[in-house]
Amino acid sequence: MAAEELKTGPLEYRTQEGQMGIMGFWIFLGAEVVLFATLFATYAVLFGRTADAPLPSELFEPGIVLIMTFLLLTSSFTCGLAIHEMRRGSVKGLIFWMAITLALGLGFLGFEIYEFVHYAHEGATLQSSAFWSAFFVLAGTHGLHVTLGIGWAILLLIQIKQRGLTNVTSRKFFIISLYWHFLDVIWIFIFTSVYLIGMVI
Amino acid sequence: MHITDILVTGEPIIYGAMVSMALGGLAILFVLTYFKKWGWLWREWLTSVDHKKIGVMYILSALLMLFRGGVDAMMMRVQLAFPDLGFLNSQHYNEIFTTHGTIMIIFMAMPFLIGLMNIIVPLQIGARDFAFPYLNALSFWSFFFGMALFNISFVIGGSPDAGWTSYTPLSGAAMSPGPGQNFYLMGLQLSGIGTLATGINLMVTILKMRAPGMKLFHMPIFTWSTLVTCFIIVFAFPILTVALALLTIDRIFGSQFFTLTGEGLPMMWANLFWMWGHPEVYIVILPAFGIFSEVISTFAKKRLFGYNVMVWSMIVIALLSFLVWVHHFFTMGAGAFVNSVFSVSTMLIAVPTGVKIFNWLATLYKSKIEFTVPMLWSLAFIPSFILGGVTGVMLGMAAADYQFHNSYFLIAHFHYVLIAGTVFACFAGLVFWYPKMFGHKMNERLGRWAFWLFFFGFHVCFFPQYFLGLDGMPRRLFITNVAEWLPLNVISTVGAAGMALGFVVFVYNVYYSFRYSERETTGDSWNGNGRTLEWATTTPVPYYNFATVPYVDEIDPYVRMKEEGKTTFEEDKVKPIHMPSYTGQPFIFMALLGLASFGLIFEWMYLAVFGLIGGVVMMIRRSFDYDDGYYVSVEEIKETEKKARGL
Amino acid sequence: MNHVIGFILSLVMTLVAAWAAIQSDLPVTWVIIGIMILALLQAGVQLFMFMHVTEASSGNGHVPWNMMFHGFALAGIVVAGSLFVMSFGHDHGDHGDMGDMQQQEEQHSEDHNGH
């Protein structure tokens, strides 16, 4: 099975293992869609249940959220460029764009932590009301995913240094790029349905 | 903290359980040490990534859990038949119905079916193993440690006692302090991760590793049912993961999702729980349908009637399963429109299910039925399951449900579908594929005894419960000394004893068959009636499964292979086979996560953090693991096959 | 090239959505519908232009697309279904269903009693 290897096409698709790994990850992403959908549903149902805590419209600020959104959108773009470089066979380009992606991701995380601390100072914490529990768990789960993604990508960068581009390493990078773009998709929905709608209503 | 704060004290029955568990554990340790089997256990089983061995471990665990859940059930029945005896106190009764329900669904029905899928699905599609054997081992150990965690709760820390549905606010921190509910949450969370991974794993296996030429609509029906089930698992289990996590955060970190303070919404738990919970019942019934289809078609000696319709009805059931969840809490108090929508969607499910029933009957029509033990279980399933299904439609009518809800009518209904559906299927499937797993059949005479005892016991136990429900007896009730209910309760308990006896005979049969059954010489164990690829392998199945995978372009390919004298060993076509290496990592990884969960249960954060870090370290190790497995040489394959086939 | 177009598209859509929500005077319902559509379009940009969801050389056929389609369909069911169910069908009048009518009638009669 491992012996049968295609001679053309992107490296990550050439072996049966590579194809299966990528398909498995797509299925996993399907599960992740539902995981986040459940968090969104909880958030939507608990919307307005702020009890004595501040209202979201009092705390949400467009500026910082837009910066976070642009950071993540750009990181998704650079991640796409990294995979583009990988498919051209350029390890250097891959590492370069991936490193930028991670830097942008770290920037995003920094702003998110700052934001959470700020809200906590204003009296909106995980414990203060049903609404804020739902907010922190939804945004926090996304943030946790970003954190895991950064750690994972660092491991892969070490591996590509050690081994260069092979069927296996390119499969791993392709999968993490799927993961990273997917986190951007989730963030777009958080941006829209949490922050924007929170500021409208 | 003193040891007596952790151990459950003051209950003679639990002391008895502690002593017997300790003795049982010591006996196992002694046997393993005395016969010097530790290395064997580690090398052959705990580090195995072979789907057949993992499947056997799943089924063994499930049988153990069937025993544990069955003991819980018997204790409840004794309490209900002799309410004045003071056998159980109310707290103990609450714990027992909670663990009974949770164990039977999560730690018995699912692993039993997943065990059968593990063993049979790769064989049915001509695959070497799962797509991700490492992940498969991980799944098993996550289930195993989740199960272990849940089961130690009754001696350490106290069992959960808020019902298997664990409704908030009762199960929240305010009303159920202490570790009991945490055991429920973490035990399910840990094993749920494994179930999700199995779902992904099997889906990729079925979609990517089929024999050459085998289209989706050539697949055996059990494989189809597995694929549809995995689809449900992938989309339903994340909902449970989130629901459990939210309640855990509520209980341990003080958030307000399901609380009565901070404008929390307790009914949201019911909503999320059943969004998973309803698909879950199809996760345990669809594979059962698959097993019955295989058994019925094999022993009716005909191709399954309406194969395409059977597949499509499963797909329709899977889609509908996500649209009916509210019928579990019609009495929440939602308006008539909400309830009507879900009432209609619920009744729709009866349509594809009815189609399946008629197809089974049509398969049997004018066929020469061979009454083997698996066939007995399957034939008994049809009428019994219809009784459960029809009462299900009654429960699905929202207005009527206000009468039936939370009464023994409901209890009787879901035991009729879950036992007559899932448990009968587990027994049918296990007996049917037993020779493939262990190289010998189960004794037919003892098997028939087990069947008739269990079958009659089942009806005697649960049929009266419909009437108990109509007489107004509520579920989860500890004191039932109402004169009107007593006779039916006593009858029901007698039936439960019959089922217990059937189970004992079944387990004895495992031992008896191991000692006395004839060893299989051919792979096609049931008088040459096998129709699908698993019967084309030799028995016992070599660890690489297929020496050569045949080209398949029809349903039931083995029938024609036999006519044309083809086998899965075409000597000139044998090539080296790539195999994954065994590894202890999944076991250690999941043991560490089990430790982390244990820490969270008691809110010992240092232990939890330690376990989590250990888990992360194991993931990093895995990421750097480039072990590519090994190849089985052509000579070895030829030698093994020739020996097994007597060439 | 595809990537650059996708990137610009997503930036533009983000800005339009932010403008609609923060600056514009459009009715709230229209803003919400509009920005949700924009979010879905952006998800489409990520999936098709960045994630290669329909790439033929993957050898995985329609599976990635299928999983995303069903995942999002189910996401709709989970979110809309939860909102529908947890509204209890009592507290919004725009459905005109039986439960609402009953509820309104009850409220009416309560009002009468109150006066």
mmCIF file of N, CA, C and O in Angstrom, chain B residues 203 207-208 231 234-236 239 265-269 271-272 275 319 322-323 325-326 329 332-338 341-342, chain C residues 58-60 63 66-68 70-72 74 77-90 95 97-100 102:
data_model
loop_
_atom_site.group_PDB
_atom_site.id
_atom_site.type_symbol
_atom_site.label_atom_id
_atom_site.label_comp_id
_atom_site.label_asym_id
_atom_site.label_seq_id
_atom_site.Cartn_x
_atom_site.Cartn_y
_atom_site.Cartn_z
ATOM 1 N N MET B 203 -15.100 5.646 8.985
ATOM 2 C CA MET B 203 -15.567 6.287 7.759
ATOM 3 C C MET B 203 -14.468 6.276 6.703
ATOM 4 O O MET B 203 -14.698 5.913 5.543
ATOM 5 N N LEU B 207 -14.532 4.308 3.202
ATOM 6 C CA LEU B 207 -14.536 5.089 1.960
ATOM 7 C C LEU B 207 -13.276 4.864 1.134
ATOM 8 O O LEU B 207 -13.304 5.003 -0.085
ATOM 9 N N LYS B 208 -12.148 4.531 1.762
ATOM 10 C CA LYS B 208 -10.888 4.484 1.027
ATOM 11 C C LYS B 208 -10.265 3.099 0.886
ATOM 12 O O LYS B 208 -9.330 2.931 0.127
ATOM 13 N N PHE B 231 -21.364 8.300 10.333
ATOM 14 C CA PHE B 231 -21.800 9.630 9.929
ATOM 15 C C PHE B 231 -22.550 10.292 11.089
ATOM 16 O O PHE B 231 -22.286 11.455 11.437
ATOM 17 N N VAL B 234 -20.076 11.184 13.943
ATOM 18 C CA VAL B 234 -19.241 12.357 13.685
ATOM 19 C C VAL B 234 -20.025 13.641 13.914
ATOM 20 O O VAL B 234 -19.490 14.624 14.419
ATOM 21 N N PHE B 235 -21.302 13.633 13.574
ATOM 22 C CA PHE B 235 -22.063 14.868 13.713
ATOM 23 C C PHE B 235 -22.787 14.988 15.051
ATOM 24 O O PHE B 235 -23.206 16.082 15.413
ATOM 25 N N ALA B 236 -22.969 13.900 15.764
ATOM 26 C CA ALA B 236 -23.713 14.000 17.021
ATOM 27 C C ALA B 236 -22.789 14.113 18.221
ATOM 28 O O ALA B 236 -23.093 14.822 19.181
ATOM 29 N N ILE B 239 -21.738 17.424 19.889
ATOM 30 C CA ILE B 239 -22.764 18.092 20.697
ATOM 31 C C ILE B 239 -22.659 17.608 22.140
ATOM 32 O O ILE B 239 -22.725 18.398 23.085
ATOM 33 N N LEU B 265 -29.971 28.743 32.157
ATOM 34 C CA LEU B 265 -31.165 28.135 31.582
ATOM 35 C C LEU B 265 -31.067 26.616 31.681
ATOM 36 O O LEU B 265 -30.523 25.967 30.789
ATOM 37 N N PRO B 266 -31.578 26.033 32.768
ATOM 38 C CA PRO B 266 -31.408 24.582 32.954
ATOM 39 C C PRO B 266 -31.952 23.755 31.794
ATOM 40 O O PRO B 266 -31.352 22.744 31.438
ATOM 41 N N MET B 267 -33.047 24.193 31.169
ATOM 42 C CA MET B 267 -33.597 23.361 30.096
ATOM 43 C C MET B 267 -32.691 23.303 28.872
ATOM 44 O O MET B 267 -32.855 22.443 28.013
ATOM 45 N N MET B 268 -31.741 24.241 28.790
ATOM 46 C CA MET B 268 -30.807 24.181 27.665
ATOM 47 C C MET B 268 -30.001 22.882 27.720
ATOM 48 O O MET B 268 -29.599 22.353 26.683
ATOM 49 N N TRP B 269 -29.768 22.382 28.920
ATOM 50 C CA TRP B 269 -29.067 21.096 29.023
ATOM 51 C C TRP B 269 -29.884 19.998 28.356
ATOM 52 O O TRP B 269 -29.358 19.213 27.563
ATOM 53 N N ASN B 271 -32.045 20.297 26.083
ATOM 54 C CA ASN B 271 -32.010 20.533 24.647
ATOM 55 C C ASN B 271 -30.726 19.974 24.019
ATOM 56 O O ASN B 271 -30.761 19.207 23.056
ATOM 57 N N LEU B 272 -29.584 20.320 24.620
ATOM 58 C CA LEU B 272 -28.314 19.844 24.057
ATOM 59 C C LEU B 272 -28.168 18.341 24.239
ATOM 60 O O LEU B 272 -27.728 17.629 23.335
ATOM 61 N N MET B 275 -30.185 16.583 21.703
ATOM 62 C CA MET B 275 -29.686 16.770 20.341
ATOM 63 C C MET B 275 -28.627 15.732 20.023
ATOM 64 O O MET B 275 -28.480 15.293 18.879
ATOM 65 N N LEU B 319 -30.745 10.938 8.694
ATOM 66 C CA LEU B 319 -31.027 12.371 8.574
ATOM 67 C C LEU B 319 -32.160 12.777 9.515
ATOM 68 O O LEU B 319 -32.076 13.802 10.206
ATOM 69 N N PHE B 322 -31.695 13.629 13.396
ATOM 70 C CA PHE B 322 -31.264 14.932 13.916
ATOM 71 C C PHE B 322 -32.427 15.916 14.028
ATOM 72 O O PHE B 322 -32.221 17.068 14.368
ATOM 73 N N LEU B 323 -33.618 15.480 13.699
ATOM 74 C CA LEU B 323 -34.739 16.427 13.635
ATOM 75 C C LEU B 323 -35.855 16.118 14.624
ATOM 76 O O LEU B 323 -36.946 16.648 14.503
ATOM 77 N N TRP B 325 -35.343 15.628 18.290
ATOM 78 C CA TRP B 325 -34.885 15.499 19.672
ATOM 79 C C TRP B 325 -35.875 15.974 20.723
ATOM 80 O O TRP B 325 -35.877 15.475 21.843
ATOM 81 N N VAL B 326 -36.767 16.898 20.343
ATOM 82 C CA VAL B 326 -37.645 17.488 21.366
ATOM 83 C C VAL B 326 -38.644 16.472 21.917
ATOM 84 O O VAL B 326 -39.168 16.654 23.008
ATOM 85 N N PHE B 329 -38.578 15.665 25.507
ATOM 86 C CA PHE B 329 -39.026 16.568 26.584
ATOM 87 C C PHE B 329 -40.209 17.413 26.119
ATOM 88 O O PHE B 329 -40.234 18.619 26.310
ATOM 89 N N MET B 332 -41.670 19.707 28.681
ATOM 90 C CA MET B 332 -40.940 20.882 29.157
ATOM 91 C C MET B 332 -41.877 22.072 29.291
ATOM 92 O O MET B 332 -41.668 22.942 30.129
ATOM 93 N N GLY B 333 -42.912 22.115 28.447
ATOM 94 C CA GLY B 333 -43.823 23.242 28.505
ATOM 95 C C GLY B 333 -43.736 24.140 27.295
ATOM 96 O O GLY B 333 -44.199 25.278 27.321
ATOM 97 N N ALA B 334 -43.123 23.638 26.214
ATOM 98 C CA ALA B 334 -43.090 24.427 24.990
ATOM 99 C C ALA B 334 -44.498 24.498 24.409
ATOM 100 O O ALA B 334 -45.365 23.683 24.732
ATOM 101 N N GLY B 335 -44.709 25.482 23.530
ATOM 102 C CA GLY B 335 -46.032 25.679 22.965
ATOM 103 C C GLY B 335 -46.428 24.556 22.022
ATOM 104 O O GLY B 335 -45.619 23.702 21.658
ATOM 105 N N ALA B 336 -47.677 24.589 21.606
ATOM 106 C CA ALA B 336 -48.196 23.516 20.767
ATOM 107 C C ALA B 336 -47.482 23.452 19.423
ATOM 108 O O ALA B 336 -47.275 22.382 18.874
ATOM 109 N N PHE B 337 -47.068 24.599 18.900
ATOM 110 C CA PHE B 337 -46.422 24.571 17.591
ATOM 111 C C PHE B 337 -45.084 23.842 17.654
ATOM 112 O O PHE B 337 -44.797 22.975 16.829
ATOM 113 N N VAL B 338 -44.268 24.189 18.652
ATOM 114 C CA VAL B 338 -42.968 23.518 18.805
ATOM 115 C C VAL B 338 -43.179 22.015 18.919
ATOM 116 O O VAL B 338 -42.561 21.213 18.203
ATOM 117 N N VAL B 341 -44.359 20.236 15.598
ATOM 118 C CA VAL B 341 -43.313 20.044 14.604
ATOM 119 C C VAL B 341 -42.548 18.759 14.890
ATOM 120 O O VAL B 341 -42.345 17.904 14.014
ATOM 121 N N PHE B 342 -42.156 18.595 16.159
ATOM 122 C CA PHE B 342 -41.333 17.438 16.490
ATOM 123 C C PHE B 342 -42.156 16.162 16.601
ATOM 124 O O PHE B 342 -41.642 15.065 16.428
ATOM 125 N N SER C 58 -6.958 15.287 -4.893
ATOM 126 C CA SER C 58 -6.905 14.750 -3.534
ATOM 127 C C SER C 58 -7.262 13.270 -3.524
ATOM 128 O O SER C 58 -6.937 12.555 -2.586
ATOM 129 N N GLY C 59 -7.966 12.805 -4.566
ATOM 130 C CA GLY C 59 -8.374 11.405 -4.589
ATOM 131 C C GLY C 59 -9.478 11.115 -3.591
ATOM 132 O O GLY C 59 -9.822 9.969 -3.356
ATOM 133 N N ASN C 60 -10.030 12.164 -3.008
ATOM 134 C CA ASN C 60 -11.048 11.944 -1.985
ATOM 135 C C ASN C 60 -12.452 12.263 -2.467
ATOM 136 O O ASN C 60 -13.386 12.325 -1.678
ATOM 137 N N VAL C 63 -15.951 13.787 -0.716
ATOM 138 C CA VAL C 63 -16.073 13.661 0.739
ATOM 139 C C VAL C 63 -15.849 14.988 1.468
ATOM 140 O O VAL C 63 -16.680 15.376 2.291
ATOM 141 N N ASN C 66 -18.814 17.165 0.965
ATOM 142 C CA ASN C 66 -19.941 16.561 1.651
ATOM 143 C C ASN C 66 -19.927 16.826 3.145
ATOM 144 O O ASN C 66 -20.946 17.168 3.748
ATOM 145 N N MET C 67 -18.758 16.639 3.761
ATOM 146 C CA MET C 67 -18.682 16.830 5.207
ATOM 147 C C MET C 67 -18.958 18.279 5.565
ATOM 148 O O MET C 67 -19.634 18.573 6.540
ATOM 149 N N MET C 68 -18.433 19.209 4.759
ATOM 150 C CA MET C 68 -18.661 20.621 5.053
ATOM 151 C C MET C 68 -20.136 20.964 4.856
ATOM 152 O O MET C 68 -20.747 21.644 5.669
ATOM 153 N N HIS C 70 -22.809 18.997 5.010
ATOM 154 C CA HIS C 70 -23.655 18.456 6.072
ATOM 155 C C HIS C 70 -23.341 19.099 7.415
ATOM 156 O O HIS C 70 -24.226 19.296 8.234
ATOM 157 N N GLY C 71 -22.059 19.405 7.631
ATOM 158 C CA GLY C 71 -21.691 20.075 8.874
ATOM 159 C C GLY C 71 -22.408 21.410 8.998
ATOM 160 O O GLY C 71 -23.010 21.704 10.034
ATOM 161 N N PHE C 72 -22.396 22.198 7.926
ATOM 162 C CA PHE C 72 -23.050 23.502 8.000
ATOM 163 C C PHE C 72 -24.566 23.359 8.058
ATOM 164 O O PHE C 72 -25.238 24.122 8.756
ATOM 165 N N LEU C 74 -26.133 20.957 9.476
ATOM 166 C CA LEU C 74 -26.442 20.576 10.852
ATOM 167 C C LEU C 74 -26.231 21.745 11.799
ATOM 168 O O LEU C 74 -26.984 21.921 12.764
ATOM 169 N N ILE C 77 -29.305 23.547 11.789
ATOM 170 C CA ILE C 77 -30.336 22.868 12.578
ATOM 171 C C ILE C 77 -30.095 23.098 14.066
ATOM 172 O O ILE C 77 -31.020 23.396 14.822
ATOM 173 N N VAL C 78 -28.828 22.976 14.478
ATOM 174 C CA VAL C 78 -28.523 23.084 15.908
ATOM 175 C C VAL C 78 -28.830 24.492 16.415
ATOM 176 O O VAL C 78 -29.479 24.663 17.439
ATOM 177 N N VAL C 79 -28.389 25.503 15.652
ATOM 178 C CA VAL C 79 -28.586 26.874 16.130
ATOM 179 C C VAL C 79 -30.056 27.271 16.013
ATOM 180 O O VAL C 79 -30.680 27.679 17.004
ATOM 181 N N ALA C 80 -30.632 27.120 14.811
ATOM 182 C CA ALA C 80 -32.021 27.536 14.630
ATOM 183 C C ALA C 80 -32.943 26.679 15.492
ATOM 184 O O ALA C 80 -33.871 27.198 16.128
ATOM 185 N N GLY C 81 -32.680 25.381 15.531
ATOM 186 C CA GLY C 81 -33.508 24.480 16.327
ATOM 187 C C GLY C 81 -33.471 24.838 17.797
ATOM 188 O O GLY C 81 -34.503 24.884 18.464
ATOM 189 N N SER C 82 -32.276 25.137 18.312
ATOM 190 C CA SER C 82 -32.175 25.495 19.729
ATOM 191 C C SER C 82 -32.945 26.778 20.011
ATOM 192 O O SER C 82 -33.685 26.864 20.992
ATOM 193 N N LEU C 83 -32.777 27.756 19.137
ATOM 194 C CA LEU C 83 -33.488 29.019 19.347
ATOM 195 C C LEU C 83 -34.995 28.789 19.307
ATOM 196 O O LEU C 83 -35.738 29.307 20.139
ATOM 197 N N PHE C 84 -35.414 27.982 18.340
ATOM 198 C CA PHE C 84 -36.845 27.691 18.183
ATOM 199 C C PHE C 84 -37.394 26.995 19.427
ATOM 200 O O PHE C 84 -38.392 27.411 20.011
ATOM 201 N N VAL C 85 -36.675 25.945 19.859
ATOM 202 C CA VAL C 85 -37.180 25.159 20.981
ATOM 203 C C VAL C 85 -37.104 25.956 22.281
ATOM 204 O O VAL C 85 -38.059 25.988 23.059
ATOM 205 N N MET C 86 -35.972 26.621 22.493
ATOM 206 C CA MET C 86 -35.819 27.299 23.775
ATOM 207 C C MET C 86 -36.620 28.605 23.844
ATOM 208 O O MET C 86 -36.719 29.212 24.894
ATOM 209 N N SER C 87 -37.193 29.028 22.711
ATOM 210 C CA SER C 87 -38.144 30.141 22.789
ATOM 211 C C SER C 87 -39.455 29.633 23.385
ATOM 212 O O SER C 87 -40.313 30.415 23.745
ATOM 213 N N PHE C 88 -39.602 28.329 23.485
ATOM 214 C CA PHE C 88 -40.793 27.661 24.000
ATOM 215 C C PHE C 88 -42.016 27.959 23.138
ATOM 216 O O PHE C 88 -43.111 27.576 23.464
ATOM 217 N N GLY C 89 -41.834 28.667 22.030
ATOM 218 C CA GLY C 89 -42.969 28.982 21.173
ATOM 219 C C GLY C 89 -43.983 29.884 21.840
ATOM 220 O O GLY C 89 -45.126 29.943 21.410
ATOM 221 N N HIS C 90 -43.554 30.584 22.906
ATOM 222 C CA HIS C 90 -44.527 31.441 23.589
ATOM 223 C C HIS C 90 -44.280 32.916 23.321
ATOM 224 O O HIS C 90 -45.206 33.695 23.269
ATOM 225 N N HIS C 95 -45.143 34.143 14.397
ATOM 226 C CA HIS C 95 -45.429 32.855 13.772
ATOM 227 C C HIS C 95 -46.916 32.665 13.531
ATOM 228 O O HIS C 95 -47.311 31.986 12.603
ATOM 229 N N ASP C 97 -48.862 30.908 15.282
ATOM 230 C CA ASP C 97 -49.237 29.513 15.493
ATOM 231 C C ASP C 97 -50.175 29.386 16.689
ATOM 232 O O ASP C 97 -50.471 30.342 17.377
ATOM 233 N N MET C 98 -50.598 28.144 16.893
ATOM 234 C CA MET C 98 -51.581 27.901 17.946
ATOM 235 C C MET C 98 -51.075 28.311 19.321
ATOM 236 O O MET C 98 -51.780 28.942 20.099
ATOM 237 N N GLY C 99 -49.831 27.926 19.598
ATOM 238 C CA GLY C 99 -49.294 28.214 20.933
ATOM 239 C C GLY C 99 -49.305 29.700 21.204
ATOM 240 O O GLY C 99 -49.723 30.162 22.271
ATOM 241 N N ASP C 100 -48.898 30.477 20.195
ATOM 242 C CA ASP C 100 -48.866 31.915 20.396
ATOM 243 C C ASP C 100 -50.254 32.475 20.605
ATOM 244 O O ASP C 100 -50.471 33.323 21.451
ATOM 245 N N GLN C 102 -52.864 30.971 21.722
ATOM 246 C CA GLN C 102 -53.342 30.650 23.068
ATOM 247 C C GLN C 102 -52.721 31.577 24.089
ATOM 248 O O GLN C 102 -53.388 32.124 24.954
#
